[in-house]
GROMACS .gro file of C-alpha atoms in nm:
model
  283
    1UNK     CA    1   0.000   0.000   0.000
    2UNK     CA    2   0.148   0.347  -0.055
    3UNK     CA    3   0.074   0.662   0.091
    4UNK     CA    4   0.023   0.827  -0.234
    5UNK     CA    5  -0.219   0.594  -0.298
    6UNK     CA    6  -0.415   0.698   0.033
    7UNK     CA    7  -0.568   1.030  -0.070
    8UNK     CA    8  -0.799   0.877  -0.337
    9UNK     CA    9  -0.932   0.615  -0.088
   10UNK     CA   10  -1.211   0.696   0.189
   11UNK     CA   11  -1.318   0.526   0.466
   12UNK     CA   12  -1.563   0.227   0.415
   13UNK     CA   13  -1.773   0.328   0.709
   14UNK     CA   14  -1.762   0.700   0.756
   15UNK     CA   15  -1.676   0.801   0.388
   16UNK     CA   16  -1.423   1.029   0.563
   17UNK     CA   17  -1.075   1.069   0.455
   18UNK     CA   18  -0.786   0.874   0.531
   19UNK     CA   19  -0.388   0.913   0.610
   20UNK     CA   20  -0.159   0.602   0.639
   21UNK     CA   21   0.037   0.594   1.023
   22UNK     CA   22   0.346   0.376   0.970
   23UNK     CA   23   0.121   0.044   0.844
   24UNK     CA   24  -0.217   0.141   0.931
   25UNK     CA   25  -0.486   0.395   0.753
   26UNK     CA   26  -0.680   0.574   1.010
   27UNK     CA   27  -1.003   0.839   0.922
   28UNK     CA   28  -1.043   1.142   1.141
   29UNK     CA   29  -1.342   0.946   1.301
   30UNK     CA   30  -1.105   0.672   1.454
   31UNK     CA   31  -1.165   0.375   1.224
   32UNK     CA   32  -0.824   0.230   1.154
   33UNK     CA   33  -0.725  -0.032   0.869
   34UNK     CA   34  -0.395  -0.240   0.937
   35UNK     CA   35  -0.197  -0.335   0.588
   36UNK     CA   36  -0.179  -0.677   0.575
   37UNK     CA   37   0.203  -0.809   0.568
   38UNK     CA   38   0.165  -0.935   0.212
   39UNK     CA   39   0.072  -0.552   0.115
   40UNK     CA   40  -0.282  -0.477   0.037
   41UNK     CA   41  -0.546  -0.347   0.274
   42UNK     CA   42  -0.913  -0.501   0.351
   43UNK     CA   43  -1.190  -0.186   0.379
   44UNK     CA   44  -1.494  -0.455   0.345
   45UNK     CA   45  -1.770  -0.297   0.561
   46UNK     CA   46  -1.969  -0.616   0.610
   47UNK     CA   47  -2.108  -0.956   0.508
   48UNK     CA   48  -2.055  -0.970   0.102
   49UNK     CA   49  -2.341  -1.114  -0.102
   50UNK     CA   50  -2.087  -1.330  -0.322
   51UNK     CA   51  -1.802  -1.603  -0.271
   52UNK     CA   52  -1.421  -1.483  -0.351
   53UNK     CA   53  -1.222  -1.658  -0.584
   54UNK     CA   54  -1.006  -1.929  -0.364
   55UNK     CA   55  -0.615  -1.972  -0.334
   56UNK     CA   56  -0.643  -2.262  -0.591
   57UNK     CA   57  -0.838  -1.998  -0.844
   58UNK     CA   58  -0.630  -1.769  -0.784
   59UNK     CA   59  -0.291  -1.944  -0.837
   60UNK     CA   60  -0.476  -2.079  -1.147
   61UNK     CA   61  -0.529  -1.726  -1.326
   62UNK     CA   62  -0.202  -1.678  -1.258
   63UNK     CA   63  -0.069  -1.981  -1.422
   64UNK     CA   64  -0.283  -1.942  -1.691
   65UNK     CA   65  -0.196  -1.527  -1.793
   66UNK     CA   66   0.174  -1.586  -1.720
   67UNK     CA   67   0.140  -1.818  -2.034
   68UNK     CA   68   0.083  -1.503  -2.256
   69UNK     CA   69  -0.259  -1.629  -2.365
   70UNK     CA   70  -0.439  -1.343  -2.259
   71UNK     CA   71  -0.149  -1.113  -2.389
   72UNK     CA   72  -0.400  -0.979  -2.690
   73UNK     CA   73  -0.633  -0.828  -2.421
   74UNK     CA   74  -0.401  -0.662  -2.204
   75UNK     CA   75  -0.219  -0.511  -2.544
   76UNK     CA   76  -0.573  -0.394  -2.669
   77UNK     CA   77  -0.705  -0.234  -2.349
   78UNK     CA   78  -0.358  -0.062  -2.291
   79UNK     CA   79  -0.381   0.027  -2.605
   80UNK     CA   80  -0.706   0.212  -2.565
   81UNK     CA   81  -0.626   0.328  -2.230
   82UNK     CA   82  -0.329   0.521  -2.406
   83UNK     CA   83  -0.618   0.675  -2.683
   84UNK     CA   84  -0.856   0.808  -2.411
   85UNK     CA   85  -0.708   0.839  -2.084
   86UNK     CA   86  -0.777   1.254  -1.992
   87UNK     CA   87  -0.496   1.512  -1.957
   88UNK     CA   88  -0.413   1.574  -1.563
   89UNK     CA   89  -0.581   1.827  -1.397
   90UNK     CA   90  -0.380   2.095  -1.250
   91UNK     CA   91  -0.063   1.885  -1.259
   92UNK     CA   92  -0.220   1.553  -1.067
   93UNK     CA   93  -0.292   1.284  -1.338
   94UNK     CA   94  -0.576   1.094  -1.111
   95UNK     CA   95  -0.629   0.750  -1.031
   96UNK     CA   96  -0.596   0.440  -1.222
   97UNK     CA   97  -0.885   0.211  -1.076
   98UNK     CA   98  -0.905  -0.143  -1.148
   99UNK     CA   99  -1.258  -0.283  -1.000
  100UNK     CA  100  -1.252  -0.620  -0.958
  101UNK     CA  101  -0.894  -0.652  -1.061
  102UNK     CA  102  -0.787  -0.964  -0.965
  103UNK     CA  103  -0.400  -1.037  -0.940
  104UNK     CA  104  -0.331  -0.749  -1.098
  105UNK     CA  105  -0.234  -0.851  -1.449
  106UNK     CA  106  -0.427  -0.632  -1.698
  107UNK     CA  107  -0.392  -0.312  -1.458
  108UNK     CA  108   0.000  -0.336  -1.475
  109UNK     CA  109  -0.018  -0.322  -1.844
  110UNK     CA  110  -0.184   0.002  -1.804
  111UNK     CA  111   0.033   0.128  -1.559
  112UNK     CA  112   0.297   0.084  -1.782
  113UNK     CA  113   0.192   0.295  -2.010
  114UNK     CA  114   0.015   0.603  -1.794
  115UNK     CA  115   0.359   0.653  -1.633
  116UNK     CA  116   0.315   0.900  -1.313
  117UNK     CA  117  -0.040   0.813  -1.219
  118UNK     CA  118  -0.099   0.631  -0.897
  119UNK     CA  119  -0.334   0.262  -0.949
  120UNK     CA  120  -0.581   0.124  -0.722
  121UNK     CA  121  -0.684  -0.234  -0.729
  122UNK     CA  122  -0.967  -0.353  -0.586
  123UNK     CA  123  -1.108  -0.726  -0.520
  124UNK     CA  124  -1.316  -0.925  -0.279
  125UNK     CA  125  -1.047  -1.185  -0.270
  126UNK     CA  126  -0.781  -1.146  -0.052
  127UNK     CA  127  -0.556  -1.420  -0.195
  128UNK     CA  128  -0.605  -1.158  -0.564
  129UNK     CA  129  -0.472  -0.859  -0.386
  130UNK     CA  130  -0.181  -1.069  -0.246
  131UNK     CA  131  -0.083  -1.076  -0.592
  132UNK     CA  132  -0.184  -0.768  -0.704
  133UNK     CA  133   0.015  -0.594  -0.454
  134UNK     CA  134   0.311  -0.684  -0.593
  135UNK     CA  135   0.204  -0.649  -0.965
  136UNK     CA  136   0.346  -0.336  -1.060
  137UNK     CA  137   0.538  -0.043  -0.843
  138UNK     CA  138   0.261   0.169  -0.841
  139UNK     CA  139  -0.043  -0.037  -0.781
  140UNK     CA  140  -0.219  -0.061  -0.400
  141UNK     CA  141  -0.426  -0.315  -0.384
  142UNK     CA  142  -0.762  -0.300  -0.138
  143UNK     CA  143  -0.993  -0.602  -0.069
  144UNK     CA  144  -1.381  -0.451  -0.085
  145UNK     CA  145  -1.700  -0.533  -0.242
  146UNK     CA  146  -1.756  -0.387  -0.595
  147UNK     CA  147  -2.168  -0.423  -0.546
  148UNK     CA  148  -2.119  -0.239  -0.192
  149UNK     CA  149  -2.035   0.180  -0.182
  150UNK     CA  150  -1.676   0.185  -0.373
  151UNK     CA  151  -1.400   0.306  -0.097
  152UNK     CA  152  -1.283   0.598  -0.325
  153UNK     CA  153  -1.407   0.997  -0.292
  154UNK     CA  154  -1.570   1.152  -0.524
  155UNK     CA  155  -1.442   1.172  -0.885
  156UNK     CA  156  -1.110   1.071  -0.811
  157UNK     CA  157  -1.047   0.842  -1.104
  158UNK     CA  158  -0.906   0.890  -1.429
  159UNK     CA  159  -0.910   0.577  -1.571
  160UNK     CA  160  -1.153   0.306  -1.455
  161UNK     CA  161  -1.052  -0.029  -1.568
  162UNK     CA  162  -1.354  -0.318  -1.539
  163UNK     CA  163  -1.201  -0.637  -1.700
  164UNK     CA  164  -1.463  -0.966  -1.702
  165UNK     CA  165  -1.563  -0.836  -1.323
  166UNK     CA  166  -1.873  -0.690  -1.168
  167UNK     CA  167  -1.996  -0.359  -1.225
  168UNK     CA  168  -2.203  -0.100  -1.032
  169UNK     CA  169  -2.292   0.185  -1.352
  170UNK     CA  170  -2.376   0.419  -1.016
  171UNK     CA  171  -2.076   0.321  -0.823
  172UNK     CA  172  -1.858   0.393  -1.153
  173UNK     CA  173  -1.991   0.703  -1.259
  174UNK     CA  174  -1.973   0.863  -0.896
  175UNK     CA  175  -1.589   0.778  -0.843
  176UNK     CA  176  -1.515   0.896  -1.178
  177UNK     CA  177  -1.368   1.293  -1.287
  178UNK     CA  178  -1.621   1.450  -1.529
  179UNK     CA  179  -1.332   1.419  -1.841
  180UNK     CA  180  -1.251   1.039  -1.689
  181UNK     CA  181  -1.300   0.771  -1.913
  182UNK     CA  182  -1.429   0.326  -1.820
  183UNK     CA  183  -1.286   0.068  -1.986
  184UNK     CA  184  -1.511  -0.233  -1.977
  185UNK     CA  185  -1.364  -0.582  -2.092
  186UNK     CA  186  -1.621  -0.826  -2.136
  187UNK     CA  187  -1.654  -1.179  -2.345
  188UNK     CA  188  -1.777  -1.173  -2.655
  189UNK     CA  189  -2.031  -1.466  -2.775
  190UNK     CA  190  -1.832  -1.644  -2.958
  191UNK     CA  191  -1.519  -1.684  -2.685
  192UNK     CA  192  -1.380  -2.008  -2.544
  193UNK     CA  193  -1.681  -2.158  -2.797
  194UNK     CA  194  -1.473  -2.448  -2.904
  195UNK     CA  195  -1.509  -2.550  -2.513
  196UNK     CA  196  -1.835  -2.481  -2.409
  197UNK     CA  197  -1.996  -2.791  -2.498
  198UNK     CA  198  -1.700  -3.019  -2.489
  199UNK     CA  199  -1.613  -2.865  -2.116
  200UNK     CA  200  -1.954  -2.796  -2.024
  201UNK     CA  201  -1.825  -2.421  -1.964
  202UNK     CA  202  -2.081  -2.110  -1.914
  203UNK     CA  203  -2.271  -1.976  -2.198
  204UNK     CA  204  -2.235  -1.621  -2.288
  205UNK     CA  205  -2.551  -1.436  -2.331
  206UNK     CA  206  -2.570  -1.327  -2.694
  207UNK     CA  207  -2.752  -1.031  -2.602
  208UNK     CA  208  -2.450  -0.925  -2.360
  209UNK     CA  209  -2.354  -0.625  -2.521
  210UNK     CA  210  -2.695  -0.458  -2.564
  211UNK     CA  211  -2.793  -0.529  -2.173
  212UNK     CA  212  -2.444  -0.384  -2.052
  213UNK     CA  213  -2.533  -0.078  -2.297
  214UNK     CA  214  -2.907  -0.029  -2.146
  215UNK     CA  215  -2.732  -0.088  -1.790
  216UNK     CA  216  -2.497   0.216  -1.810
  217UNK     CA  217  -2.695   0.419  -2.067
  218UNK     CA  218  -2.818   0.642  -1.725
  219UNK     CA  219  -2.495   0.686  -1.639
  220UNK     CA  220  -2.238   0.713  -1.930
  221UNK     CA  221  -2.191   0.766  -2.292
  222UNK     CA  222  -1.978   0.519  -2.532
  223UNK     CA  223  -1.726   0.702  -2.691
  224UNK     CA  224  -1.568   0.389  -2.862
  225UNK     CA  225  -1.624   0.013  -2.883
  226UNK     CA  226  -1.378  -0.288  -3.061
  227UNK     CA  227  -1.294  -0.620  -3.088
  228UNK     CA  228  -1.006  -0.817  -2.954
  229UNK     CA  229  -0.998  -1.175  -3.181
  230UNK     CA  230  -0.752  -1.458  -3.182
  231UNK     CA  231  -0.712  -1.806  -3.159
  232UNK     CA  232  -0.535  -1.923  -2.883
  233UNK     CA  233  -0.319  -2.299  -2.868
  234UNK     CA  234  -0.395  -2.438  -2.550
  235UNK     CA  235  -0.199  -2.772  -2.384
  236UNK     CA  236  -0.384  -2.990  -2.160
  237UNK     CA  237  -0.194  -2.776  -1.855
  238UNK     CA  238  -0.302  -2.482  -1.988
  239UNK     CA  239  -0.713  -2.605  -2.038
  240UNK     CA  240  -0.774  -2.686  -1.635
  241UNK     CA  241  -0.627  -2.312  -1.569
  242UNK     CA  242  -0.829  -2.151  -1.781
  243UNK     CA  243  -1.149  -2.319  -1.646
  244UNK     CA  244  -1.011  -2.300  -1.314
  245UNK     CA  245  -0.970  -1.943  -1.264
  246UNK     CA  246  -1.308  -1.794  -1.321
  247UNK     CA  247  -1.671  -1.846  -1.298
  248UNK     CA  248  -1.679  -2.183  -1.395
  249UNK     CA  249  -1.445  -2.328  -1.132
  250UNK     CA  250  -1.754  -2.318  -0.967
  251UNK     CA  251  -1.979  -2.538  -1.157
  252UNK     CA  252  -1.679  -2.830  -1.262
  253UNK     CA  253  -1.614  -3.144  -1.121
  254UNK     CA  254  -1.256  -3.204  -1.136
  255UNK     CA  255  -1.245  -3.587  -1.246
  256UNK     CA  256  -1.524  -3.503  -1.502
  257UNK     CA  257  -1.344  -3.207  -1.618
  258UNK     CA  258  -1.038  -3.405  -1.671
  259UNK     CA  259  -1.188  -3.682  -1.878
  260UNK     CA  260  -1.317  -3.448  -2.080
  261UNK     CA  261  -1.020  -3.274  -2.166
  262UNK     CA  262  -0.791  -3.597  -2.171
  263UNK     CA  263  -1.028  -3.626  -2.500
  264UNK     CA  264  -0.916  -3.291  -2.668
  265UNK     CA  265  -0.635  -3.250  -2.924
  266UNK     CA  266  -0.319  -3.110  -2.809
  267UNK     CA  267  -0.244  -2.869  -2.856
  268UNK     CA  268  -0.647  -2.752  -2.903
  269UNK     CA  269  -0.694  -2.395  -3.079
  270UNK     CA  270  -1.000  -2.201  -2.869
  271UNK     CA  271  -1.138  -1.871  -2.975
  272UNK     CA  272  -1.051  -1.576  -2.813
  273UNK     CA  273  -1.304  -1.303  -2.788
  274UNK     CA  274  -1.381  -0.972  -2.600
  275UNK     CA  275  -1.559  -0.702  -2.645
  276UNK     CA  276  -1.330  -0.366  -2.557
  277UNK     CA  277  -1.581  -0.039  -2.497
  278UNK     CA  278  -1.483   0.288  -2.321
  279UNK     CA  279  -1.727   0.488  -2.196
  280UNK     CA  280  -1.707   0.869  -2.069
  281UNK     CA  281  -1.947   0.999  -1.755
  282UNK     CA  282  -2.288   1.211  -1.861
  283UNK     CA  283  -2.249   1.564  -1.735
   0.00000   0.00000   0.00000
């Protein structure tokens, strides 16, 4: 966690602001946050409606991006981040904000590139903000609920990154500057397609697009939308990682899941697929 970092962060139950004290953040109402030894700090407020990704999904995701697969995602969003991140505002560049971030992968890429600003990961898992904590120099990673208030003052980010994680349109706009943009990474229909039957993986909705659109349309304008495409060559190491380290860890059984892949080619080629679409706050 650094101190830098500290200004754009409020506390969880006050909303008041915070200053770091050797390794803890304290508010000027006396609520206090230790940093964990590992790096990141938790500001949950409460009981959280959904289940963290585990250790093993964790290590998984990873295993599974250090292999470069995902390497045409994290070009393409940096990419775009480079196009429409805003100029800095009386010499302070913002807040790069990665909601739902996870360990930390796609928001180093960014960080990369926006050279000076200070990043902000957040995730409900603490084993992901282990990780992310130590993803890049300038990345603090926090552990808090992306569906509860977002620990962040008002319009403090320039750049929100969402990447295949949950998203609160309200939450978003209000912790966003007026000239900040969102860059929302979701799946497209057609990704991973080559495993969804033979994996029994999660369907993507083919409407996706069009309900994220109506969801934010209160909230945001799109300024630009593309595609990221490839095809990806995937070992039997690399298949159990990929299903491993999302959504659909939680619906496998792991002998079943191995049979079934024991009876793919290998290498097998899978469609890669995302949707890339930045979005600027309504005034």
């Amino acid at each position: 966690m650094r101190k830098e970092a500290v200004r754009y962060l409020r506390c969880p139950h006050c909303s008041g602001t915070m200053t770091m004290d050797g390794t803890t953040l304290r508010c000027g109402s006396g609520h206090d946050f230790d940093v964990a030894k590992q790096g990141y700090v938790n500001l949950l407020r409460g009981a959280v409606k959904f289940s963290a990704d585990t250790a093993g999904m964790v290590a998984a995701r990873a295993d599974f991006l250090a292999g470069g697969h995902y390497a045409p995602i994290a070009e393409s969003l940096t990419a775009l981040a480079r196009e429409t991140a805003p100029e800095p505002v009386d010499g302070d560049p913002g807040c790069v904000v990665d909601i739902g971030g996870g360990t930390g992968y796609y928001h180093a890429h960014v960080m990369a590139e926006l050279a000076g600003s200070e990043g902000i990961l957040l995730d409900i898992s603490k084993f992901a903000a282990r990780r992310a904590a130590r993803a890049h120099p300038r990345i603090s990673a926090v552990v808090a609920d992306a569906w509860d208030r977002l620990p962040f003052g008002d319009g403090v980010a320039s750049v929100v990154l969402n990447v295949f994680a949950p998203r609160n349109p309200a939450e978003l706009r209000r912790i966003l500057r007026p000239e900040g943009v969102l860059l929302v990474v979701t799946p497209h229909p057609g990704h991973l397609r080559e495993l969804v039957d033979s994996l029994g993986l999660l369907r993507v909705d083919e409407q996706k697009d069009e309900r994220l659109a109506d969801r934010f349309a209160a909230h945001f304008t799109e300024v630009a939308r593309e595609r990221a495409r490839s095809t990806m060559a995937l070992d039997h190491k690399a298949l159990p990682r990929l299903v491993g380290m999302g959504p659909n860890a939680w619906h496998q059984d792991g002998g079943l899941l191995e049979e079934r892949i024991a009876r793919l080619p290998e290498p097998c080629d899978v469609t890669l697929s995302v949707t890339l679409t930045a979005y600027r706050p309504l005034t």
